[in-house]
XYZ file of C-alpha atoms in Angstrom:
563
model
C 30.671 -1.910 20.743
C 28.267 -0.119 23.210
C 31.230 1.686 24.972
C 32.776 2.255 21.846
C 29.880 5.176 21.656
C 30.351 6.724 24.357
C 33.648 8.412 22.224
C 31.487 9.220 19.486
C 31.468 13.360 18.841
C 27.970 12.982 17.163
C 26.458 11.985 21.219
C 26.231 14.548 24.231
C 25.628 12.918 27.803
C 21.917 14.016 27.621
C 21.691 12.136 24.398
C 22.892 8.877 25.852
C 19.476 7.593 26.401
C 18.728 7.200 22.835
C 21.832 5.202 22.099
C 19.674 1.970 21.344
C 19.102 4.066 17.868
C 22.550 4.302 17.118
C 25.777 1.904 16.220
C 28.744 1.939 14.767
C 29.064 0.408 11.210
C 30.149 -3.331 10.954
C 33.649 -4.083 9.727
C 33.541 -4.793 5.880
C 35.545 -8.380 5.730
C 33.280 -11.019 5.994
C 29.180 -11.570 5.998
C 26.928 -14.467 6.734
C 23.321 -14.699 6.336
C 23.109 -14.350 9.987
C 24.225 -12.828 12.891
C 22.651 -14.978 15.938
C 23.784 -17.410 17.374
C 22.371 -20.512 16.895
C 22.686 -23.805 19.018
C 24.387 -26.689 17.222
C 22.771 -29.935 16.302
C 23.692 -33.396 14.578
C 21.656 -32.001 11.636
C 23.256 -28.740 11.129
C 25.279 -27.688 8.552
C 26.901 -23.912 8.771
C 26.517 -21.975 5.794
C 29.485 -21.278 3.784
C 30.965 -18.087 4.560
C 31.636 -15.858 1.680
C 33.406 -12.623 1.351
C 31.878 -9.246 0.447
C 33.320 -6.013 -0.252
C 32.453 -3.645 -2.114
C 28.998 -2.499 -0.108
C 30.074 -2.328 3.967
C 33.074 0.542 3.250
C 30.640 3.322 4.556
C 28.375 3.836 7.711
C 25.115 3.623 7.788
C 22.942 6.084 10.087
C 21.224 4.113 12.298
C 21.846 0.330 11.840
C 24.516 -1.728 13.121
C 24.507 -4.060 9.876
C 23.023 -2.712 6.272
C 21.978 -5.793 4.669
C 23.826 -6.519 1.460
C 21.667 -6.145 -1.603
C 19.998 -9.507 -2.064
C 18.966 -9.715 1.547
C 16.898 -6.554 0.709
C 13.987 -8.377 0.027
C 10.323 -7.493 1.280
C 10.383 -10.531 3.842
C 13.475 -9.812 5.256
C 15.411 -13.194 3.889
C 18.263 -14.065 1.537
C 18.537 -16.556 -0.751
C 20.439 -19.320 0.745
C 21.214 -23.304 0.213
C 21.585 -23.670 4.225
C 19.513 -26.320 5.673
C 17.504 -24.834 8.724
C 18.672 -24.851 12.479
C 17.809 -26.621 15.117
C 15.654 -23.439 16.444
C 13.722 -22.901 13.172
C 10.206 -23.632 13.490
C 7.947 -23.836 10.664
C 4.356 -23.523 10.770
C 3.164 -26.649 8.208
C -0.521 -26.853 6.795
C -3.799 -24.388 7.621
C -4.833 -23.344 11.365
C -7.670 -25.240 12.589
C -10.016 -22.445 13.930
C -9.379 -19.655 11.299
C -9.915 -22.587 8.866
C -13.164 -23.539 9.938
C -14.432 -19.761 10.889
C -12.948 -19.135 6.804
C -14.756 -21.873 5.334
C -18.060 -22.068 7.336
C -18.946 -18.097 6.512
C -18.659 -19.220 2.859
C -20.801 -22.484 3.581
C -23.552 -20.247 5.564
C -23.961 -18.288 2.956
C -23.995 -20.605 0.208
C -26.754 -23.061 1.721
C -28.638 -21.293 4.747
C -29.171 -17.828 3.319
C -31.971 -17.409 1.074
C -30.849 -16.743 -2.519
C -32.745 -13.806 -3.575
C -34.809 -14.277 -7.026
C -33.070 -11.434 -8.697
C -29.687 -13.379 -8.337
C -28.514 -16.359 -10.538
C -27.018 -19.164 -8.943
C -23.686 -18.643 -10.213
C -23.638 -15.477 -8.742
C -24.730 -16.454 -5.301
C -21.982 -19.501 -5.122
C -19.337 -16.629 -6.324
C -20.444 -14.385 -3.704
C -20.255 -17.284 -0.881
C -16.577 -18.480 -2.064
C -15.624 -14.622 -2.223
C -17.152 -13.876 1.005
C -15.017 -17.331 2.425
C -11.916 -15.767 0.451
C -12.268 -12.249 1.885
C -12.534 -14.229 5.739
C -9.524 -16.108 5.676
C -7.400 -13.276 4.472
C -8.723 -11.610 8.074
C -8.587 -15.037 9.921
C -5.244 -16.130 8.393
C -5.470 -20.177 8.475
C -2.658 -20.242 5.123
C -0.589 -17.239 3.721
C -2.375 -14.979 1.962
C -1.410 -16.090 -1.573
C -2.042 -19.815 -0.475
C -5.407 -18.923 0.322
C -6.404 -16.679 -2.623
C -5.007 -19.510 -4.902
C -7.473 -21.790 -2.764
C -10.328 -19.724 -3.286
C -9.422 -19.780 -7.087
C -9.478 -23.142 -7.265
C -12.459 -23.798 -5.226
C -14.728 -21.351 -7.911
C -13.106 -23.631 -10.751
C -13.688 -27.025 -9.352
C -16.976 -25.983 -8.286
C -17.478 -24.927 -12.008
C -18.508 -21.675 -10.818
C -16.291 -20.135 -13.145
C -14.502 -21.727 -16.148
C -11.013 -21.664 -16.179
C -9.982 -18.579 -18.469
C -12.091 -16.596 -16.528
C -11.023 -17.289 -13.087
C -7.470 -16.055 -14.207
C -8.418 -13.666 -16.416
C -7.441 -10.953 -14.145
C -3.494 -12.329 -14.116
C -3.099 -10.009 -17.743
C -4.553 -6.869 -15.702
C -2.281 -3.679 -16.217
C -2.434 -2.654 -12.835
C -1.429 -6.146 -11.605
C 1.551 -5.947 -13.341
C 2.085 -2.495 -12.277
C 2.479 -3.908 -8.999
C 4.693 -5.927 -9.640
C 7.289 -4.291 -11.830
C 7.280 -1.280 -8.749
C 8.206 -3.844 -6.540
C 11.188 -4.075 -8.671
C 11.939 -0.389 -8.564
C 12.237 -0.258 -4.892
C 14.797 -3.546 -4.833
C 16.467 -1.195 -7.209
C 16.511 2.159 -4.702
C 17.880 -0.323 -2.116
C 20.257 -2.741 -4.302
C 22.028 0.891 -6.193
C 22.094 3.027 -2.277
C 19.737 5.405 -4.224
C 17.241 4.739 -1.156
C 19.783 5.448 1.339
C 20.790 8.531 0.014
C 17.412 10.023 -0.284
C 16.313 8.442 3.332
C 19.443 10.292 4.612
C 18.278 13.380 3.047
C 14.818 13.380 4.945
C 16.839 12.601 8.346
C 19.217 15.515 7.303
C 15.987 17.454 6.595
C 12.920 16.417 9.162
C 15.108 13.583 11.095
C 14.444 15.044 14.590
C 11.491 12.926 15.202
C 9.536 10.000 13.651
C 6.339 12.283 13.496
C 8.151 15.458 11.490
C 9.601 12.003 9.425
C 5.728 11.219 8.261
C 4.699 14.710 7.627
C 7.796 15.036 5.528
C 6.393 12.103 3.456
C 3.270 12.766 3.326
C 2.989 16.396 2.209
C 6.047 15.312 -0.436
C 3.214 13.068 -1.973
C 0.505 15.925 -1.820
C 2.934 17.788 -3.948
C 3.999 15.507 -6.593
C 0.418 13.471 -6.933
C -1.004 16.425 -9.951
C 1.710 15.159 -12.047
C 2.514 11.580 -11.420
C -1.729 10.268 -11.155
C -1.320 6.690 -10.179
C -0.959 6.177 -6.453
C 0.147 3.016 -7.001
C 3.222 4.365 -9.106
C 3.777 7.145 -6.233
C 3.641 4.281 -3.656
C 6.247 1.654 -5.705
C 8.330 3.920 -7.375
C 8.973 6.326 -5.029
C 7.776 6.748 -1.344
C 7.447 2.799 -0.502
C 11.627 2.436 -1.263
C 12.320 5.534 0.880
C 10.292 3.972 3.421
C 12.100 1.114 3.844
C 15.425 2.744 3.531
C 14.376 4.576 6.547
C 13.100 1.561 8.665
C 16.048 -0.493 7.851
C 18.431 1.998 8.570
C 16.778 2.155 12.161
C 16.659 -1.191 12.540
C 13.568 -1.906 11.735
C 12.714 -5.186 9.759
C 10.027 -6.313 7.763
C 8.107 -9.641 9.479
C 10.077 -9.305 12.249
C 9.175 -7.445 16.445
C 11.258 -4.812 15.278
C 8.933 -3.640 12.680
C 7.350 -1.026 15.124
C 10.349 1.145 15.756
C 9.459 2.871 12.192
C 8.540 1.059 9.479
C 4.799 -0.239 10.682
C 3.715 3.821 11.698
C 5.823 5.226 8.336
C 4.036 2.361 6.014
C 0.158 2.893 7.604
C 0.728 7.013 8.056
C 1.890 7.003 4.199
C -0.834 4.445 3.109
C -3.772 6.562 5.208
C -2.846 9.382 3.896
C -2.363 8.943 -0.146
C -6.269 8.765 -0.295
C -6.450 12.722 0.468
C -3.615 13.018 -1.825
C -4.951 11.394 -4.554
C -8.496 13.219 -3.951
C -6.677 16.657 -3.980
C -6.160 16.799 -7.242
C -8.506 15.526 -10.242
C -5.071 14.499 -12.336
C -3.679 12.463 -9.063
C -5.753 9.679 -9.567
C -6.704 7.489 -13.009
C -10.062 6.934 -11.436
C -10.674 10.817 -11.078
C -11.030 11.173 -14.714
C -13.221 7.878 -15.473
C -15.304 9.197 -12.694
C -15.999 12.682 -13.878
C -16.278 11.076 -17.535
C -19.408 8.605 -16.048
C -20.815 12.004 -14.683
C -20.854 13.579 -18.634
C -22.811 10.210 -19.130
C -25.448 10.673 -16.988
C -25.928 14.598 -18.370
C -23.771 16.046 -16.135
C -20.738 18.157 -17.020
C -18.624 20.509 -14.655
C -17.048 23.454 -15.929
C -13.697 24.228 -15.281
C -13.351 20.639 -14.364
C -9.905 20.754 -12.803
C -10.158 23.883 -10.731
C -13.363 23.218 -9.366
C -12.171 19.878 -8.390
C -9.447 21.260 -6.221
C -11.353 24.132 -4.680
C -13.851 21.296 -3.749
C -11.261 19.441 -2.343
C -9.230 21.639 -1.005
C -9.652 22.158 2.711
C -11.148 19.071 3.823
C -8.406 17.350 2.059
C -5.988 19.245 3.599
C -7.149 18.985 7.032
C -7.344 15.160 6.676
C -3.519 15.600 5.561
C -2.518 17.164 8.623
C -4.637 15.113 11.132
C -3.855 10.918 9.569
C 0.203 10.869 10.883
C -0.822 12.562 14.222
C -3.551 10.155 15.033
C -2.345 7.655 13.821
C 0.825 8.553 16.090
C -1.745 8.206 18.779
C -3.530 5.120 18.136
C -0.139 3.430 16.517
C 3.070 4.801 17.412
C 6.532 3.871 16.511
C 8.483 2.914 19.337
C 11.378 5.367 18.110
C 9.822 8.692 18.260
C 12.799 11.129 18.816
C 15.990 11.137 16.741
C 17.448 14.492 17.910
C 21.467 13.887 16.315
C 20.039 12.202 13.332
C 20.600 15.121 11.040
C 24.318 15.713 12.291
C 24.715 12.132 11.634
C 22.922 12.179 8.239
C 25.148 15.611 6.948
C 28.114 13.251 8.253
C 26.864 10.289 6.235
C 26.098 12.004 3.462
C 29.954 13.054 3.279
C 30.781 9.843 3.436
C 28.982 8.288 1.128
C 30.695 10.522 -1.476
C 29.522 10.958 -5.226
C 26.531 9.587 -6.792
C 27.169 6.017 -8.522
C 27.036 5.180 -11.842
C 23.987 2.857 -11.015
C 22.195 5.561 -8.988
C 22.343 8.166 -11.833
C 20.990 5.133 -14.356
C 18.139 4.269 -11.484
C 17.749 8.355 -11.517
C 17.209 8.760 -15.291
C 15.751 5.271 -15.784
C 12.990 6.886 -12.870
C 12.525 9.997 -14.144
C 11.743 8.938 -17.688
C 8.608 6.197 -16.158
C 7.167 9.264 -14.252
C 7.551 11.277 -17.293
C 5.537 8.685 -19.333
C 3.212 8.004 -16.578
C 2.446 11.442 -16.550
C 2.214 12.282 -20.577
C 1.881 8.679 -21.279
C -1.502 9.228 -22.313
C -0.959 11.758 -25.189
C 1.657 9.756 -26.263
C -0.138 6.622 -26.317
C 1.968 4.772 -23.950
C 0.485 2.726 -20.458
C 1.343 3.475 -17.583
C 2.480 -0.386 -17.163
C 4.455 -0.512 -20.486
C 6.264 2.405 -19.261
C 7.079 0.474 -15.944
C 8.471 -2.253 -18.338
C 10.357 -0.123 -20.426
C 11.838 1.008 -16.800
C 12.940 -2.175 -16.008
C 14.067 -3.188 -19.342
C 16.768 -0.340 -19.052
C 18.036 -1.151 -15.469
C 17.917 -4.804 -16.911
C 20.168 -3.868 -20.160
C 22.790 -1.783 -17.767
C 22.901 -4.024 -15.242
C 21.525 -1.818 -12.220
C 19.393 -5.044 -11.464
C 19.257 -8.577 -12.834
C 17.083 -11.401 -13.551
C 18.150 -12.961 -10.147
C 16.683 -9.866 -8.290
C 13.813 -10.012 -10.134
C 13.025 -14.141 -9.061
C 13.971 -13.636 -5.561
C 11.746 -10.618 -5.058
C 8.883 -12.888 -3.585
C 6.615 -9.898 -2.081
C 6.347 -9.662 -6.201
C 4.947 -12.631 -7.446
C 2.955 -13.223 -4.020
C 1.278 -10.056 -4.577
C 1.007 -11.202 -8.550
C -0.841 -14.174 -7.190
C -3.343 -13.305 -4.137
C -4.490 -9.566 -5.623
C -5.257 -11.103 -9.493
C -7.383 -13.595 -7.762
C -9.467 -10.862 -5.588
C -9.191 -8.574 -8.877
C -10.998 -11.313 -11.135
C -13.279 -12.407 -8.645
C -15.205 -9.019 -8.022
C -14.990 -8.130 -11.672
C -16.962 -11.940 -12.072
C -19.086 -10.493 -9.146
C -20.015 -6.935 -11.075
C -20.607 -9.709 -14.494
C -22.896 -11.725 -12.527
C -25.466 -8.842 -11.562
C -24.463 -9.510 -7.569
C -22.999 -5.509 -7.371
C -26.195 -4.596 -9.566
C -28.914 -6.490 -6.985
C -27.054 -4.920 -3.750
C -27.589 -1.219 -5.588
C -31.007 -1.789 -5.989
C -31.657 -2.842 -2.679
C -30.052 0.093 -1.264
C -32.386 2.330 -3.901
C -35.399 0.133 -2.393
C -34.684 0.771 0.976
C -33.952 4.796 0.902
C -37.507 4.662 -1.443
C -39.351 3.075 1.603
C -37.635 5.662 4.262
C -38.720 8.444 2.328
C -35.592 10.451 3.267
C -34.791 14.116 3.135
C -31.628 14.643 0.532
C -28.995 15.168 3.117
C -29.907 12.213 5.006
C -30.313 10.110 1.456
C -26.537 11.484 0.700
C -24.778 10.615 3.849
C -26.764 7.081 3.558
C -25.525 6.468 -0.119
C -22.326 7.848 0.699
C -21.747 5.594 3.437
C -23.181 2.407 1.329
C -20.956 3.083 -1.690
C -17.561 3.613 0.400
C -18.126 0.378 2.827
C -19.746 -2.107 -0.197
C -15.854 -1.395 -1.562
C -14.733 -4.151 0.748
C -16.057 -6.399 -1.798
C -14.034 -4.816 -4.427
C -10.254 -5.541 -5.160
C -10.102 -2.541 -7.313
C -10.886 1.057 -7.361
C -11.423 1.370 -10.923
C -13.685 -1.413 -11.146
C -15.538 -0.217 -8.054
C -16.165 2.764 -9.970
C -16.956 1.406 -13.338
C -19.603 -0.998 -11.551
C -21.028 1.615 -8.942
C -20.518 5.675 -9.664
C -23.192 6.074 -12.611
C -25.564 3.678 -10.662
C -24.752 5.540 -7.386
C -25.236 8.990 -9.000
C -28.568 8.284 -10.354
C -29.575 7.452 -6.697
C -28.123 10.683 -5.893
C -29.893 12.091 -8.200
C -33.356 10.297 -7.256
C -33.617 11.787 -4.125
C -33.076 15.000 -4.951
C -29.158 15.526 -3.695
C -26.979 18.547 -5.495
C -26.103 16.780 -8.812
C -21.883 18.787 -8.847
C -22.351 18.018 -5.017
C -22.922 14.222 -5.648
C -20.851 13.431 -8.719
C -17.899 15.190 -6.686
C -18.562 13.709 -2.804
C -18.621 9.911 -4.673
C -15.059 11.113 -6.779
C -13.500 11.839 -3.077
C -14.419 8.640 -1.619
C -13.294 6.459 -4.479
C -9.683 7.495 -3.554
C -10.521 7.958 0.274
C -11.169 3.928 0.225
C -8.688 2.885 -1.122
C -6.810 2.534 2.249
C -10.105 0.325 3.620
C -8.015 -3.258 3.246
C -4.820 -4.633 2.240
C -6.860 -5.701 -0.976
C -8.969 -2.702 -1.626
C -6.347 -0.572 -4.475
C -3.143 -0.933 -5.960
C -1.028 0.981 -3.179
C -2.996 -1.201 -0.630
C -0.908 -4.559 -1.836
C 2.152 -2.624 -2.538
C 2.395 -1.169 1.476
C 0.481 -4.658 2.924
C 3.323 -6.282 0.743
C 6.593 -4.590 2.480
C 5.750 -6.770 5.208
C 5.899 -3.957 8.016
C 1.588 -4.069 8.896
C -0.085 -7.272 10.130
C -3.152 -7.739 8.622
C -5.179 -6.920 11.352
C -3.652 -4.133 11.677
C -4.591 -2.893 7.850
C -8.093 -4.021 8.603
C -8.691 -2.048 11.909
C -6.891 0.874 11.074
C -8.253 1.052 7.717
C -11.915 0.805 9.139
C -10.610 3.646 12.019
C -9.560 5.624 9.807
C -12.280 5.705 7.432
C -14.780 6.765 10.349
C -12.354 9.543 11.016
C -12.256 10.691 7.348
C -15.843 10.390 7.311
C -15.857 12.637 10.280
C -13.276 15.503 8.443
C -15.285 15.583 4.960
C -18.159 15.223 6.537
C -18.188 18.339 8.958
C -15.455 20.442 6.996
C -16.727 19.690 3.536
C -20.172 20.284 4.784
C -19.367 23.890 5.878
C -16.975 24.065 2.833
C -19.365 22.636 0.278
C -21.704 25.816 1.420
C -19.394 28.477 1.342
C -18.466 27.300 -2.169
C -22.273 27.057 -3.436
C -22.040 23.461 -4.335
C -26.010 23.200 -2.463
């Protein structure tokens, strides 16, 4: 196969040392599940072979196989009654040392630390099993469902919470969001729809990995005034591109080969949809509830829209233009050149022919959810019921079935592990524990006696990090802005200055965890980032947005009057 390139009229002799990104396509006859070889045992069994057709007649940019449809799957695997081989090795039951790090932060705080007299017990045994929760999805001992689902049923059998409550949070919208975009991108993949866009942004930007991410990311700046859910942005539309793009390179969710694309694509995207989503006051649900908490509290600002951009405007853009190039720095893709991808993707795209039948109905069916996420609200419709209606339709026509839907496990994993963090903090913010942390952050800046621009970065600082205890942004909001802006307020900080600064950094963290917002599960779920990864980069990169608004909105904030 590798000499077979070296006749290829796409490749010059100075291109030859790239050839690791490109291969011929795969002959169309037969497919297996694998393509290793594998030694054989007394206990194996081969798979059956079975023959496939109709979806290995084209070639693909940059792969040497394009998985068939069902093997499209978030974790890389395809449904399969083969027993495992004699190399497969499974890792059974909880690590010992992340397991007792996990648990014993939970147990510290639950029986050495004081509990303070403004907090109920029920609210200090939350906050220790939340606390334990929140460690072992850093410390990994179990997958990150098993141990959410662990930390769920610790809080019940501990009688901490009652049983409705602790899965109260499985009938939130958002949730359910989640899930039903993770069937949207199996669709872009499953129809081709995902490879013919991908191989538009190679034809496009394809000459490097960096142009690739700025491509992306300023595509998201421009759509995020009229589609405002980030999550939707993420699942319906950037997250299947992504993949398209890191599969067609060769890049695999779970597996080494992640960092060629996918794990840089997936964190520059997910870093940089916070600055998107503050751009714009219609980019972002929370925008809204936030500015409507400020009208509570006495304060309304004219020309609400406008003023929010102009606010917004150049630190967000700067922060735009600097996330993919450090984080191209501090986490590059190992493919960083592609200088014949767009020949080959104007070549491609001749030979994929035509659109499909399915990829017009996954068009339309796509263009009529972001058309009802966008005016959903004047016509009365969720955003989720128009992601159902959306799958309803590519159910009815057969663009996807139920099987898809079952074998999509990112889905229901996601389902699981974020409803349990989501009903957790929301307990948290019930039981008063969100409430006692404000005031002792009030207390504290009280005692200091502070000037108001050291009181603002101070409560600025305090209300983006506290969000690691949140699972949601619109909870984080609805427990902390109006409590936040009266501290603001208190010590004397520029009311439009304060009510807009805490509106920016709801959307800023929501890249802090894998946990902490909608698109947070959605990218952590593609399987391309380790969680430690999402963790450090996510704290990185909030020091370095804090750095951008900071010192450019300060100068900005000026020149605009806002103090």
């Amino acid at each position: 196969m590798e000499s077979s390139l070296l006749h290829s009229p796409y490749l010059s002799s100075t291109s030859f040392s790239r050839i690791s990104l490109l291969r011929l396509p795969p002959l169309p006859s037969i497919s297996t599940t694998t393509s290793t070889l594998r030694p054989i045992s007394s206990s194996f069994r081969p798979p059956p072979l079975s023959i496939s057709t109709p979806k290995f007649s084209k070639p693909f940019l940059f792969s040497p196989q394009k998985p068939p449809p069902h093997a499209a799957t978030n974790d890389n695997t395809t449904p399969s009654t083969s027993e495992p081989t004699a190399t497969t090795i499974t890792q059974r039951g909880a690590k010992v040392i992340p397991l007792i790090i996990s648990v014993s932060i939970g147990l510290i705080v639950r029986f050495l630390v004081p509990k303070p007299p403004d907090v109920t017990p029920q609210g200090w045994q939350l906050l220790s099993i939340f606390l334990s929760t929140i460690a072992g999805l850093v410390f990994s001992p179990l997958p990150v469902g098993a141990w959410a689902f662990m930390g769920l049923t610790v809080s019940i059998l501990t009688k901490t919470l009652p049983f409705t409550t602790a899965f109260s949070a499985f009938t939130n919208e958002v949730i359910w969001l989640i899930v039903i975009s993770f069937f949207f991108a199996r669709g872009f993949v499953k129809t081709g729809l995902g490879d013919r866009i991908a191989t538009y942004f190679v034809k496009w930007l394809g000459k490097s990995t960096l142009g690739l991410s700025y491509g992306l990311t300023l595509s998201e700046a421009l759509i995020a005034p009229a589609m405002p859910s980030t999550t939707a942005r993420a699942g319906g539309v950037f997250l299947p591109i992504i993949k398209s793009l890191s599969l067609s390179a060769g890049s695999k969710p779970g597996d080494p080969s992640a960092r060629k694309l996918g794990s840089y694509l997936i964190q520059s995207q997910f870093q940089s949809a916070g600055s998107s989503s503050a751009l714009f006051l219609t980019a972002a649900a929370q925008n809204l509830l936030c500015l409507k908490l400020a009208e509570e509290l006495g304060l309304v600002i004219a020309t609400p829209w406008v003023s929010w951009f102009k606010a917004a405007s150049l630190p967000a853009f700067v922060s735009l233009i600097a996330t993919p190039l450090v984080l191209y720095k501090l986490y590059p893709p190992e493919t960083k050149d592609t200088p014949e991808a767009p020949a080959m993707a104007t070549k491609k795209l001749e030979l994929m022919g035509p659109v499909t039948k399915n990829e017009w109905v996954m068009v339309g069916t796509m263009l009529l959810a972001v058309s009802l996420w966008v005016f959903g609200d004047a016509l009365g419709i969720p955003s989720v019921v128009a992601a159902m209606l959306g799958l309803s339709i590519l159910l009815l026509l057969g663009v996807l079935d139920w099987d898809d839907c079952l074998s999509e496990k990112s889905a229901w994993d996601t389902l699981a592990w974020f409803a349990v963090l989501v009903g957790m903090a929301g307990q948290l913010t019930n039981l008063g524990i969100v409430s006692w942390m404000s005031n002792c952050v009030a207390k504290v800046l009280q005692s200091l006696s502070l000037s108001w621009p050291a009181a603002f970065g101070v409560l600025q600082a305090a209300y983006f990090f506290i969000h690691y205890l949140f699972a949601s942004q619109i909870g984080h909001v609805g427990a902390l802005y109006s409590a936040f802006l009266a501290m603001h307020l208190a010590s004397g900080v520029p009311s439009v200055l304060a009510a807009l600064a805490l509106a920016y950094n709801t959307n800023l963290f929501g890249a802090l965890t894998h946990y902490s917002s909608g698109q947070a599960a959605l990218y952590f779920g593609a399987g391309y980032v380790d969680l430690p990864d999402v963790f450090k980069f996510g704290f990185i990169m909030a020091l370095i947005n804090a750095l951008i608004w900071g010192i450019v909105g300060t100068f900005w904030w000026k020149l605009l009057g806002l103090y």
